[in-house]
Amino acid sequence: MFYKFGREVKTAPRPIGRRPLQWEDPVLAKNLEEAIKEAGSPVKLLWESQTPPSVVPRVVQEFTNWRDEQLAWRRTAVLYDQCHHMADLNIKGPDALKLIRDLAVNSVEKFPVDMAKQFVAVNHDGYVIGDNILFHLEEDEYQAVGIPPSINWMHYHAVTGGYDVRIWRDDNSAVRKGDPVNYRYQIQGPGAMDVIRDATGEEPPKLKFFYMTRFTIAGKTVRALRHGMAGEPGFEIWGPWEDKDAVYSAILEAGKKHGLTQVGGRAYHTNALESGWLPRPLPAIYTDEGIADYRRWLDENAYETISPLGGSFHSENIEDYYFTPYDLDYGRIVAFDHDFIGREALEKMVADGVTQKRKKVTFVWNGDDTAAAYGSMFHEGPGAKFINLPMSLYDTFHADRIEVDGKIVGQSTWCGYSANERAMLSLGVIDAAFAEPGTEVTLVWGEDTPSSKLQVEDHVQVKIRATVQAAPLVEKARTSYRAN
């Protein structure tokens, strides 16, 4: 089946989703490859994009206030609403695992039903396209859940690679018309297991990280993944959309005596700052001639076509924004026990000894310098680029310069404020020579010349001291929560 961005095309049987989706004949005026040529380069296309940065759609932005919502995932328990900002791609059929094996850098030799993996895909040159959470639901049935880059990559190969699979896709609520196929919530925090115990009426099962089970909540069967997003224990749960109200209400009732706090859209994305997961690496798809057909498959409204790129790091070469899996600490899951796209390139990186060249780290911004940058809005003349709180991105793909003695030594990407750390934090990569925790660096904030992006005002660049720390920043996220 060929199905692009919420639209199905009449070239295959109906999808196997829970409910039928409407057929529609797409009219594609342009694709990513043509958009790049029209703009003059991938950087020019993305740098001047007039699309706002990605946000969590259709979710209450603050239930109480984002500071208390952040504090709650370390102190009591929180409930995340994940129904609306991710895409689901369901893959079923005899070749489902073969498709996954051909694309994933990680091994699928041990991948039983009721287990999940962090799926990571790279291009032919070994640079990261994206990642998602891949659930093994039933025999020969898998579901990938995440933001579009890796979902689109899997979808494209499913429909063009000659695999014996059937798929259905449910895009996020910023794209899809109507309600999602499934609800998806996450309960997390020191008190998460107490909430689960009271919601189910049973002792929570002892599961290893990324293994799945089933619960009964409010008389509804609920699937659950042992997971956590800020270094605390928890479960991600999902089921058919029609069950969402009953399940949600039961969780809230069970959580009353345990201090369960609902997390809104503003605080939601900041949990990655503490857990150390870098959510939006620029997908490495813009220059490889071997995947030109893929760029033609991505239409003019694709995430990869319209998402804005910005920050103080600016290069006319889009490849300067690419990451290897080793940059992002995915070297621990790269496995050469199977053939996959990009394997030869990654093997060469290992052989050449470049896999330790850069390290993923957390940058802790200097409070005085950050306060001065933020306070510049109260003085005459253009000030620093506005620092939005709690997430401070003014684009979807973000890259700020990290300097030592005026020399660029790294990139800062995902940035925002943590009430738990009482600090501005960002995730990024840095040359290994400067990756030692405690190293002081300089982060350049703002664009050299303000772009035409709608969310970029006239401003001047400022330099903010930052301290290199581990990623994840929180020790529990680095150690025990994956092991338990």
Coordinates of C-alpha atoms in Angstrom, one line a residue:
M1 CA 0.0 0.0 0.0
F2 CA 1.1 3.5 -0.8
Y3 CA 0.1 6.0 1.8
K4 CA 1.5 9.4 2.3
F5 CA 1.0 11.9 5.1
G6 CA -2.6 10.9 6.1
R7 CA -3.7 10.1 2.6
E8 CA -4.2 6.6 1.1
V9 CA -3.9 6.0 -2.6
K10 CA -5.9 3.4 -4.5
T11 CA -3.0 1.1 -5.4
A12 CA -3.5 -1.6 -2.7
P13 CA -6.1 -3.2 -0.4
R14 CA -7.6 -1.2 2.5
P15 CA -5.4 -0.7 5.5
I16 CA -5.6 -3.0 8.5
G17 CA -6.3 -0.2 11.0
R18 CA -9.0 -0.3 13.7
R19 CA -11.2 2.0 11.6
P20 CA -11.3 2.7 7.9
L21 CA -9.6 5.9 6.7
Q22 CA -10.9 7.9 3.7
W23 CA -9.5 7.3 0.3
E24 CA -8.3 10.4 -1.5
D25 CA -6.5 11.0 -4.7
P26 CA -3.4 13.2 -3.9
V27 CA -2.5 16.1 -6.1
L28 CA 1.2 16.8 -5.5
A29 CA 2.3 20.2 -6.8
K30 CA 5.9 19.8 -5.6
N31 CA 8.2 17.5 -3.7
L32 CA 11.2 17.9 -1.5
E33 CA 13.7 17.5 -4.3
E34 CA 12.0 20.2 -6.4
A35 CA 11.7 22.5 -3.4
I36 CA 15.4 22.2 -2.8
K37 CA 16.2 23.1 -6.4
E38 CA 13.7 26.0 -6.3
A39 CA 15.2 27.4 -3.1
G40 CA 18.8 27.0 -4.3
S41 CA 20.0 24.7 -1.5
P42 CA 18.6 22.6 1.4
V43 CA 19.9 25.2 3.9
K44 CA 18.2 28.1 2.1
L45 CA 15.0 26.1 1.9
L46 CA 14.9 25.4 5.7
W47 CA 16.6 28.5 7.0
E48 CA 13.9 30.8 5.6
S49 CA 11.0 28.5 6.2
Q50 CA 7.8 30.3 7.1
T51 CA 6.4 27.4 9.1
P52 CA 6.3 27.7 12.9
P53 CA 8.4 25.3 14.9
S54 CA 6.7 22.0 15.9
V55 CA 4.7 22.0 19.1
V56 CA 2.4 19.6 20.9
P57 CA -1.0 20.1 19.3
R58 CA -4.4 19.8 20.8
V59 CA -3.1 19.3 24.4
V60 CA -3.8 21.8 27.2
Q61 CA -0.7 23.9 27.4
E62 CA -0.6 24.2 31.2
F63 CA -2.8 22.3 33.7
T64 CA -1.4 24.2 36.7
N65 CA 1.9 25.9 35.7
W66 CA 4.8 24.5 33.8
R67 CA 7.2 24.9 36.8
D68 CA 5.2 22.7 39.1
E69 CA 4.5 20.3 36.3
Q70 CA 8.3 19.8 35.8
L71 CA 8.9 19.5 39.5
A72 CA 6.2 16.8 39.8
W73 CA 8.0 14.2 37.6
R74 CA 10.8 14.1 40.2
R75 CA 8.7 14.5 43.3
T76 CA 5.4 12.6 42.9
A77 CA 3.9 11.4 39.6
V78 CA 2.8 12.9 36.3
L79 CA 0.5 12.0 33.5
Y80 CA 1.6 12.9 30.0
D81 CA -0.9 13.1 27.1
Q82 CA 1.0 11.7 24.1
C83 CA -2.1 11.2 21.9
H84 CA -1.5 14.1 19.5
H85 CA 2.1 14.9 18.6
M86 CA 3.5 11.6 17.2
A87 CA 2.8 9.5 14.1
D88 CA 2.0 5.8 14.2
L89 CA 3.0 3.4 11.4
N90 CA 1.6 -0.1 11.8
I91 CA 3.5 -2.8 9.8
K92 CA 2.1 -6.3 9.4
G93 CA 3.0 -9.2 7.3
P94 CA 5.6 -12.0 6.6
D95 CA 8.3 -9.4 5.6
A96 CA 7.7 -7.0 8.5
L97 CA 10.8 -8.0 10.4
K98 CA 12.9 -8.1 7.2
L99 CA 11.9 -4.5 6.4
I100 CA 12.9 -3.5 9.9
R101 CA 16.2 -5.4 9.7
D102 CA 17.1 -3.8 6.4
L103 CA 16.8 -0.3 7.9
A104 CA 17.7 -0.5 11.6
V105 CA 21.3 0.0 12.8
N106 CA 20.3 -2.1 15.9
S107 CA 20.0 -5.8 16.1
V108 CA 16.6 -7.5 15.8
E109 CA 17.8 -11.0 16.6
K110 CA 16.2 -10.8 20.0
F111 CA 12.9 -9.0 19.4
P112 CA 10.1 -11.1 20.9
V113 CA 6.4 -10.1 21.0
D114 CA 5.8 -7.7 23.9
M115 CA 9.1 -6.0 23.6
A116 CA 10.0 -2.6 22.2
K117 CA 13.2 -1.2 20.7
Q118 CA 14.5 2.3 19.9
F119 CA 14.7 2.0 16.2
V120 CA 17.5 4.1 14.6
A121 CA 18.0 4.6 10.9
V122 CA 20.9 6.1 8.9
N123 CA 21.5 7.0 5.3
H124 CA 24.0 5.3 3.0
D125 CA 26.8 7.5 4.4
G126 CA 26.0 6.5 8.0
Y127 CA 24.3 9.7 9.1
V128 CA 21.2 9.7 11.3
I129 CA 17.8 10.0 9.6
G130 CA 15.8 9.6 12.8
D131 CA 14.6 7.3 15.5
N132 CA 11.3 6.0 16.9
I133 CA 10.0 3.5 19.4
L134 CA 9.2 0.3 17.7
F135 CA 6.7 -2.0 19.4
H136 CA 6.4 -5.7 18.6
L137 CA 2.7 -6.1 19.1
E138 CA 1.9 -9.6 17.7
E139 CA 3.5 -12.2 15.5
D140 CA 4.6 -10.4 12.3
E141 CA 3.0 -7.1 13.5
Y142 CA 5.0 -4.0 14.6
Q143 CA 4.2 -0.4 15.3
A144 CA 6.6 2.5 15.0
V145 CA 5.7 5.6 17.0
G146 CA 7.6 8.9 16.7
I147 CA 8.0 12.1 14.8
P148 CA 8.0 12.0 11.0
P149 CA 11.6 11.5 9.8
S150 CA 12.1 7.9 10.7
I151 CA 8.4 7.1 10.2
N152 CA 8.5 8.5 6.6
W153 CA 11.7 6.5 5.9
M154 CA 10.1 3.2 7.0
H155 CA 6.9 4.0 5.2
Y156 CA 8.7 4.8 1.9
H157 CA 10.6 1.5 2.0
A158 CA 7.5 -0.5 3.0
V159 CA 5.6 0.7 -0.1
T160 CA 8.5 0.8 -2.6
G161 CA 10.8 -2.0 -1.5
G162 CA 8.8 -5.0 -2.6
Y163 CA 8.1 -6.2 0.9
D164 CA 5.1 -8.5 1.7
V165 CA 3.6 -6.2 4.3
R166 CA 0.4 -4.2 4.9
I167 CA 0.5 -0.9 6.7
W168 CA -1.8 1.7 8.2
R169 CA -0.6 5.1 9.2
D170 CA -2.1 7.6 11.7
D171 CA -0.4 11.0 11.6
N172 CA -0.3 13.5 14.4
S173 CA -3.2 15.8 15.2
A174 CA -1.6 18.8 13.4
V175 CA -1.9 16.8 10.1
R176 CA -4.7 14.3 10.6
K177 CA -8.4 15.1 10.2
G178 CA -10.4 13.7 13.1
D179 CA -9.4 11.7 16.1
P180 CA -6.4 9.4 16.5
V181 CA -6.8 5.7 16.1
N182 CA -5.2 5.1 19.6
Y183 CA -4.9 7.1 22.8
R184 CA -1.4 7.1 24.3
Y185 CA -0.6 8.2 27.9
Q186 CA 2.4 7.9 30.1
I187 CA 2.5 7.7 33.9
Q188 CA 5.9 8.5 35.4
G189 CA 7.6 9.6 38.6
P190 CA 8.6 8.2 42.0
G191 CA 4.9 7.5 42.7
A192 CA 4.0 6.1 39.2
M193 CA 3.8 2.5 40.4
D194 CA 1.4 3.6 43.3
V195 CA -0.9 5.2 40.7
I196 CA -0.8 2.1 38.5
R197 CA -1.5 -0.2 41.5
D198 CA -4.6 1.8 42.4
A199 CA -5.8 2.2 38.8
T200 CA -5.6 -1.5 38.1
G201 CA -6.3 -2.9 41.5
E202 CA -3.2 -5.1 41.2
E203 CA 0.4 -5.0 42.0
P204 CA 2.3 -3.6 39.0
P205 CA 4.3 -6.4 37.2
K206 CA 8.1 -6.4 37.5
L207 CA 9.1 -5.7 34.0
K208 CA 12.5 -4.9 32.5
F209 CA 12.9 -1.6 30.7
F210 CA 11.2 -1.6 27.2
Y211 CA 9.2 -4.8 27.9
M212 CA 5.4 -4.8 27.5
T213 CA 2.4 -6.2 29.3
R214 CA -1.4 -5.7 29.6
F215 CA -3.5 -4.0 32.3
T216 CA -7.2 -3.7 33.0
I217 CA -8.2 -0.1 33.8
A218 CA -11.9 0.9 34.2
G219 CA -12.8 -2.4 32.6
K220 CA -10.7 -1.7 29.5
T221 CA -7.8 -3.7 28.3
V222 CA -4.7 -1.5 28.2
R223 CA -1.3 -2.3 26.6
A224 CA 1.7 -1.0 28.6
L225 CA 5.4 -0.4 28.0
R226 CA 7.8 -0.1 30.8
H227 CA 9.3 3.2 30.0
G228 CA 10.4 6.6 31.5
M229 CA 11.1 9.9 30.0
A230 CA 13.0 11.9 32.6
G231 CA 14.8 9.2 34.4
E232 CA 12.0 8.1 36.7
P233 CA 10.0 4.8 36.6
G234 CA 6.8 4.6 34.7
F235 CA 4.6 3.0 32.0
E236 CA 3.5 4.2 28.6
I237 CA 0.0 2.9 28.0
W238 CA -2.3 2.8 24.9
G239 CA -5.5 1.4 23.5
P240 CA -8.4 2.2 21.1
W241 CA -9.4 5.9 21.1
E242 CA -12.9 5.1 22.2
D243 CA -11.6 3.9 25.6
K244 CA -9.6 7.0 26.3
D245 CA -12.1 8.9 28.6
A246 CA -12.7 5.9 30.8
V247 CA -9.0 5.1 31.2
Y248 CA -8.0 8.7 31.7
S249 CA -10.6 9.3 34.3
A250 CA -9.7 6.2 36.2
I251 CA -6.0 7.2 36.2
L252 CA -6.8 10.7 37.5
E253 CA -9.0 9.2 40.3
A254 CA -6.3 6.7 41.3
G255 CA -3.7 9.4 41.3
K256 CA -5.4 11.9 43.6
K257 CA -3.9 10.6 46.8
H258 CA -0.5 10.2 45.2
G259 CA -0.1 13.8 44.0
L260 CA -0.5 12.9 40.3
T261 CA 0.0 16.0 38.2
Q262 CA -1.1 16.4 34.6
V263 CA 1.6 17.8 32.4
G264 CA 0.7 20.2 29.6
G265 CA 2.2 20.9 26.2
R266 CA 4.6 23.6 27.5
A267 CA 6.4 21.4 30.0
Y268 CA 6.1 18.1 28.1
H269 CA 9.1 18.6 25.7
T270 CA 11.4 19.7 28.5
N271 CA 11.7 16.3 30.0
A272 CA 14.2 15.3 27.3
L273 CA 16.5 18.0 28.7
E274 CA 16.8 15.9 31.9
S275 CA 16.7 12.4 30.3
G276 CA 19.4 13.2 27.7
W277 CA 17.5 12.1 24.6
L278 CA 18.2 14.5 21.7
P279 CA 14.8 14.6 20.0
R280 CA 15.2 16.3 16.6
P281 CA 18.4 15.7 14.8
L282 CA 18.2 17.1 11.3
P283 CA 17.4 14.1 9.1
A284 CA 20.3 13.3 6.8
I285 CA 18.4 13.0 3.6
Y286 CA 19.1 16.2 1.7
T287 CA 22.2 15.4 -0.3
D288 CA 22.6 11.6 -0.9
E289 CA 22.0 11.0 -4.6
G290 CA 21.1 7.4 -3.7
I291 CA 17.9 8.6 -2.1
A292 CA 16.8 11.2 -4.6
D293 CA 13.7 9.1 -5.2
Y294 CA 12.9 9.4 -1.5
R295 CA 13.1 13.2 -1.7
R296 CA 10.7 13.1 -4.6
W297 CA 8.4 10.9 -2.6
L298 CA 8.3 13.5 0.2
D299 CA 5.7 16.1 -0.8
E300 CA 5.7 19.9 -0.5
N301 CA 4.1 19.7 2.9
A302 CA 6.3 17.0 4.4
Y303 CA 7.9 17.7 7.7
E304 CA 11.4 17.5 6.1
T305 CA 10.3 20.1 3.4
I306 CA 8.8 22.8 5.6
S307 CA 10.4 22.6 9.0
P308 CA 12.6 25.6 9.9
L309 CA 16.3 25.4 10.6
G310 CA 18.0 28.1 12.8
G311 CA 20.5 29.1 15.4
S312 CA 23.9 30.7 15.7
F313 CA 25.5 27.8 13.8
H314 CA 25.1 28.6 10.1
S315 CA 26.7 26.7 7.2
E316 CA 25.8 26.6 3.5
N317 CA 26.7 22.9 3.6
I318 CA 23.6 21.0 5.0
E319 CA 25.9 18.0 5.9
D320 CA 27.5 20.1 8.6
Y321 CA 24.2 19.7 10.5
Y322 CA 24.2 15.9 10.2
F323 CA 25.0 13.5 13.1
T324 CA 26.4 10.0 13.2
P325 CA 24.8 7.5 15.6
Y326 CA 28.0 7.7 17.6
D327 CA 27.6 11.4 18.1
L328 CA 24.2 10.8 19.7
D329 CA 25.4 7.9 21.9
Y330 CA 23.7 5.3 19.8
G331 CA 26.9 3.5 19.3
R332 CA 25.9 1.2 22.1
I333 CA 23.0 -0.2 20.0
V334 CA 24.7 -0.3 16.6
A335 CA 25.1 -4.0 15.7
F336 CA 26.9 -5.5 12.6
D337 CA 25.1 -8.8 12.9
H338 CA 22.9 -8.0 9.9
D339 CA 22.9 -6.0 6.6
F340 CA 21.3 -2.6 6.7
I341 CA 21.4 0.7 4.8
G342 CA 24.5 2.5 6.0
R343 CA 26.3 -0.5 7.5
E344 CA 29.5 -0.2 5.3
A345 CA 29.8 3.5 6.2
L346 CA 29.5 2.8 9.9
E347 CA 32.0 0.0 9.8
K348 CA 34.4 2.4 8.1
M349 CA 33.8 4.9 10.9
V350 CA 34.7 2.3 13.4
A351 CA 37.8 1.2 11.4
D352 CA 39.0 4.8 11.0
G353 CA 38.6 5.5 14.7
V354 CA 36.2 8.4 14.3
T355 CA 33.4 7.1 16.5
Q356 CA 34.8 8.8 19.6
K357 CA 35.4 12.1 17.8
R358 CA 32.3 13.8 19.3
K359 CA 30.3 13.2 22.5
K360 CA 26.7 13.9 23.4
V361 CA 26.6 16.2 26.4
T362 CA 24.4 18.6 28.4
F363 CA 25.3 22.3 28.5
V364 CA 24.3 24.0 31.7
W365 CA 24.0 27.7 30.9
N366 CA 25.5 30.3 33.2
G367 CA 22.7 31.9 35.2
D368 CA 24.1 35.4 35.2
D369 CA 24.8 35.5 31.5
T370 CA 21.3 34.0 30.7
A371 CA 19.6 36.6 33.0
A372 CA 21.5 39.4 31.2
A373 CA 20.4 38.1 27.8
Y374 CA 16.8 37.7 28.9
G375 CA 16.8 41.1 30.6
S376 CA 18.0 42.9 27.4
M377 CA 14.4 43.1 26.3
F378 CA 13.9 45.8 28.9
H379 CA 16.5 48.1 27.5
E380 CA 16.6 50.3 24.4
G381 CA 17.6 48.9 21.0
P382 CA 17.7 45.4 19.7
G383 CA 18.5 42.9 22.5
A384 CA 19.3 39.2 22.5
K385 CA 17.0 36.8 20.7
F386 CA 14.0 36.2 22.9
I387 CA 14.5 33.2 25.2
N388 CA 11.1 31.5 25.3
L389 CA 10.3 29.5 28.4
P390 CA 10.3 26.7 29.2
M391 CA 11.3 25.4 25.7
S392 CA 13.4 28.0 24.0
L393 CA 13.5 26.7 20.4
Y394 CA 12.4 29.2 17.7
D395 CA 12.7 26.5 15.0
T396 CA 12.3 22.8 14.6
F397 CA 15.9 22.0 13.8
H398 CA 18.2 24.0 16.0
A399 CA 22.0 24.5 16.0
D400 CA 23.9 26.9 18.2
R401 CA 27.7 27.4 18.1
I402 CA 29.7 26.1 21.0
E403 CA 33.0 27.8 21.2
V404 CA 36.3 27.6 23.1
D405 CA 38.7 30.6 22.6
G406 CA 36.6 31.6 19.6
K407 CA 36.9 28.3 17.9
I408 CA 33.8 26.2 17.1
V409 CA 34.0 22.9 19.1
G410 CA 30.4 21.7 19.1
Q411 CA 26.7 22.3 18.6
S412 CA 23.9 23.0 21.0
T413 CA 20.5 21.8 19.9
W414 CA 17.5 21.1 22.2
C415 CA 17.3 23.9 24.8
G416 CA 15.1 25.1 27.6
Y417 CA 14.6 25.7 31.3
S418 CA 14.4 23.1 34.0
A419 CA 12.8 24.0 37.3
N420 CA 14.3 20.9 38.8
E421 CA 17.8 22.1 38.0
R422 CA 17.0 25.8 38.3
A423 CA 18.9 26.4 35.1
M424 CA 18.8 26.7 31.3
L425 CA 19.9 23.4 29.7
S426 CA 20.6 22.3 26.2
L427 CA 21.6 19.0 24.6
G428 CA 24.2 18.8 22.0
V429 CA 27.5 17.4 20.8
I430 CA 31.1 18.5 21.4
D431 CA 34.6 17.5 20.4
A432 CA 35.8 14.8 22.7
A433 CA 38.7 16.9 23.9
F434 CA 36.2 19.3 25.6
A435 CA 33.6 16.7 26.8
E436 CA 34.9 16.3 30.3
P437 CA 32.2 17.3 32.8
G438 CA 33.0 20.7 34.3
T439 CA 34.6 22.1 31.1
E440 CA 33.6 25.8 30.5
V441 CA 32.5 26.7 27.0
T442 CA 30.8 29.6 25.3
L443 CA 27.3 29.2 23.7
V444 CA 26.5 31.8 21.0
W445 CA 22.7 32.6 21.1
G446 CA 20.9 34.2 18.2
E447 CA 21.4 34.3 14.4
D448 CA 24.4 36.1 12.7
T449 CA 21.9 37.9 10.5
P450 CA 18.2 37.5 11.6
S451 CA 16.4 35.3 9.1
S452 CA 12.9 35.9 7.8
K453 CA 11.4 33.1 9.9
L454 CA 8.2 34.4 11.4
Q455 CA 9.4 33.8 15.0
V456 CA 12.7 35.6 14.6
E457 CA 12.7 39.3 15.5
D458 CA 15.5 41.8 15.1
H459 CA 18.2 40.9 17.6
V460 CA 21.9 40.8 18.3
Q461 CA 23.9 37.7 19.1
V462 CA 25.1 37.3 22.7
K463 CA 27.6 34.9 24.2
I464 CA 26.6 32.8 27.2
R465 CA 29.0 30.8 29.3
A466 CA 28.0 27.2 29.8
T467 CA 29.4 24.2 31.6
V468 CA 29.7 20.8 30.0
Q469 CA 27.9 18.0 32.0
A470 CA 26.9 14.4 31.2
A471 CA 23.9 13.5 29.1
P472 CA 21.6 12.4 30.7
L473 CA 22.3 15.1 33.3
V474 CA 20.3 13.2 36.0
E475 CA 22.3 10.3 37.4
K476 CA 19.3 8.0 37.8
A477 CA 18.6 8.5 34.0
R478 CA 22.2 7.5 33.2
T479 CA 22.2 4.4 35.4
S480 CA 19.3 2.6 37.2
Y481 CA 16.2 3.4 35.3
R482 CA 17.2 1.5 32.1
A483 CA 18.6 -1.4 34.1
N484 CA 15.5 -2.0 36.3

